[in-house]
């Protein structure tokens, strides 16, 4: 308890100092390469005795076999459930006794890990991370306990209309691609996963060749270089080769209704977006803020909620993946207003494509997007995560100091050209979960595994 109090105070102090320091000064990102050739990006913050590390290894749930969907999720749920000579209880006790935060996760693209530790317990923390990655035990009792938890979570999720809508949308726009599969698996596929599958995944997927690392906190480049070899040096040099094809979203103009006995309809609409390395990324980012990313100041929120009272909330987002991209609108409305809400969203989509945005909207969007950016650097963990994302998106080690300049450089002509290029109301795939009055589906759900 004493340790937790100290780490909480240190974290709080870190937030305060970073909040006021980052807007006024350039962010110094160091490229650190270990003697063994492992690279990490580091932002050093010696003001607080905390170190945060986040890493990602390319190759996530998109590679799960069809009959073992959820494998990546199950592996990452078990990596901190016992390793080396420590069973699950002993491993967790070491973490708790030393106030070490360690976690793993997986999404479609990668396996991720995060570690936060006080400087005085960094040796223990880095060794536990090494054990988890290189010597996971997958003891039978831990495997069955986690399997039960995952299945219970899936049973809860399948009663959630938002989860069902997300699954239906993914399987509609990516029907023949790994992106259309349920990342968390199904009750059947989670039940199929064996201990050999778990061990095979760690052997094939956890390697150094697809590893990217971000670190922030009270650690020098020299110290970090040694830690990188200590933690990751025993991983295989190469992961098993794989290929995921690029794809374009399908379902253009289709309407899919998944019937559920609920008073509100959950809506997801979307079509092709823009990838992170597209030259039009920043004009699209500004446009999305105006369209539906700006909360109560967005066009969608103003017209769909404030003027017409059709929903409590509606928003849009850019979703770039490694092998595809989406521009998505989501919201909820009463069943009797679902048809009107979907039509109005399409109307706003088309009007924005045809007429663009105003200079005032552009200026307001820039003010928000540049002014709010420093607030994302709230603590060492957040900074380590940003360093990891910048590497994954191949944006360059000086990106953090260039990002606001790139937003400021966006012109009205660029935004309106992107609106004409990308916003296509007739291409929107529409998913509605509920009992929407008057909405006639044009296509059956591609895969309603719920």
XYZ file of N, CA, C and O in Angstrom, residues 57-73 106-111 177-183 197 201 204-206 210 239-245 322-323:
180
model
N 4.466 -6.207 -31.334
C 5.073 -7.167 -32.264
C 4.040 -7.445 -33.355
O 2.958 -7.981 -33.078
N 4.342 -7.037 -34.571
C 3.412 -7.183 -35.685
C 2.987 -8.646 -35.849
O 3.825 -9.549 -35.804
N 1.696 -8.845 -36.080
C 1.160 -10.202 -36.237
C 0.161 -10.491 -35.139
O 0.503 -11.125 -34.140
N -1.086 -10.031 -35.291
C -2.096 -10.188 -34.249
C -3.187 -11.166 -34.627
O -2.952 -12.173 -35.289
N -4.419 -10.839 -34.231
C -5.525 -11.784 -34.383
C -5.910 -12.015 -35.835
O -6.607 -12.988 -36.126
N -5.479 -11.148 -36.747
C -5.785 -11.377 -38.167
C -5.145 -12.669 -38.663
O -5.545 -13.185 -39.709
N -4.169 -13.182 -37.931
C -3.505 -14.425 -38.326
C -4.097 -15.656 -37.645
O -3.646 -16.783 -37.900
N -5.095 -15.479 -36.792
C -5.692 -16.631 -36.107
C -6.310 -17.595 -37.122
O -7.043 -17.171 -38.025
N -6.073 -18.906 -36.991
C -6.748 -19.875 -37.866
C -8.263 -19.806 -37.697
O -8.762 -19.449 -36.616
N -9.002 -20.120 -38.748
C -10.462 -19.994 -38.729
C -11.096 -20.767 -37.570
O -12.072 -20.314 -36.976
N -10.547 -21.951 -37.243
C -11.138 -22.750 -36.169
C -10.517 -22.453 -34.804
O -10.852 -23.106 -33.811
N -9.593 -21.463 -34.755
C -8.970 -21.078 -33.483
C -9.063 -19.568 -33.282
O -8.174 -18.957 -32.670
N -10.111 -18.944 -33.790
C -10.257 -17.499 -33.621
C -10.225 -17.156 -32.131
O -10.831 -17.834 -31.316
N -9.504 -16.095 -31.809
C -9.327 -15.723 -30.406
C -8.013 -16.212 -29.835
O -7.707 -15.960 -28.669
N -7.200 -16.894 -30.671
C -5.932 -17.442 -30.178
C -5.002 -16.341 -29.674
O -4.429 -16.460 -28.579
N -4.828 -15.288 -30.449
C -3.931 -14.201 -30.023
C -4.411 -13.582 -28.716
O -3.611 -13.299 -27.809
N -5.719 -13.390 -28.599
C -6.280 -12.829 -27.362
C -6.041 -13.758 -26.187
O -5.670 -13.308 -25.088
N -3.923 -8.014 -27.625
C -3.751 -8.247 -29.062
C -4.895 -7.576 -29.803
O -6.028 -7.537 -29.320
N -4.587 -6.998 -30.966
C -5.637 -6.573 -31.876
C -5.387 -7.236 -33.220
O -4.587 -8.169 -33.320
N -6.054 -6.764 -34.268
C -5.893 -7.427 -35.563
C -4.447 -7.415 -36.049
O -3.979 -8.351 -36.675
N -3.731 -6.321 -35.738
C -2.436 -6.108 -36.364
C -1.250 -6.630 -35.563
O -0.202 -6.931 -36.140
N -1.358 -6.672 -34.233
C -0.153 -6.911 -33.431
C -0.490 -7.441 -32.049
O -1.638 -7.404 -31.602
N 0.570 -7.929 -31.400
C 0.533 -8.266 -29.974
C 1.216 -7.124 -29.224
O 2.269 -6.642 -29.650
N -11.959 -11.358 -45.768
C -10.634 -10.912 -45.322
C -10.521 -11.166 -43.815
O -11.536 -11.158 -43.102
N -9.293 -11.374 -43.313
C -9.139 -11.594 -41.863
C -9.711 -10.465 -41.009
O -10.110 -10.702 -39.866
N -9.773 -9.232 -41.540
C -10.341 -8.136 -40.758
C -11.823 -8.364 -40.442
O -12.369 -7.733 -39.541
N -12.480 -9.248 -41.187
C -13.890 -9.507 -40.947
C -14.152 -10.543 -39.871
O -15.297 -10.801 -39.519
N -13.087 -11.144 -39.339
C -13.251 -12.186 -38.321
C -13.363 -11.560 -36.926
O -12.774 -10.511 -36.669
N -14.054 -12.217 -36.006
C -14.116 -11.689 -34.631
C -12.784 -11.879 -33.906
O -12.361 -13.019 -33.676
N -12.116 -10.789 -33.566
C -10.792 -10.866 -32.945
C -10.803 -11.648 -31.640
O -9.832 -12.336 -31.306
N -1.425 -25.078 -29.066
C -1.692 -23.881 -29.878
C -1.083 -22.647 -29.224
O -0.503 -21.787 -29.900
N 1.918 -20.445 -30.823
C 1.776 -19.022 -31.128
C 2.990 -18.246 -30.613
O 3.565 -17.426 -31.339
N 6.025 -18.898 -32.766
C 5.964 -18.388 -34.140
C 5.860 -16.874 -34.215
O 6.401 -16.242 -35.131
N 5.163 -16.247 -33.254
C 4.790 -14.844 -33.389
C 5.648 -13.884 -32.570
O 5.742 -12.709 -32.904
N 6.209 -14.343 -31.447
C 6.959 -13.425 -30.582
C 8.431 -13.468 -30.958
O 9.188 -14.325 -30.499
N 9.962 -8.097 -35.810
C 8.777 -7.252 -35.998
C 8.465 -6.466 -34.728
O 7.336 -6.061 -34.487
N 10.321 -13.989 -36.645
C 9.009 -14.614 -36.501
C 8.701 -15.421 -37.755
O 9.357 -15.268 -38.789
N 7.675 -16.291 -37.647
C 7.260 -17.053 -38.822
C 6.716 -16.099 -39.883
O 5.980 -15.164 -39.561
N 7.069 -16.288 -41.151
C 6.592 -15.364 -42.203
C 5.078 -15.446 -42.379
O 4.473 -16.493 -42.161
N 4.477 -14.319 -42.748
C 3.038 -14.301 -43.048
C 2.746 -13.176 -44.026
O 3.527 -12.234 -44.170
N 1.616 -13.310 -44.700
C 1.162 -12.279 -45.634
C -0.312 -12.017 -45.407
O -1.111 -12.957 -45.346
N -0.673 -10.764 -45.252
C -2.082 -10.354 -45.181
C -2.338 -9.436 -46.375
O -1.661 -8.414 -46.518
N -3.279 -9.772 -47.238
C -3.484 -8.955 -48.441
C -4.148 -7.615 -48.136
O -4.940 -7.503 -47.198
N -3.438 -1.524 -41.348
C -2.256 -1.789 -42.166
C -2.629 -2.122 -43.609
O -1.876 -1.812 -44.532
N -3.788 -2.763 -43.808
C -4.120 -3.273 -45.133
C -5.466 -2.769 -45.650
O -5.997 -3.297 -46.629
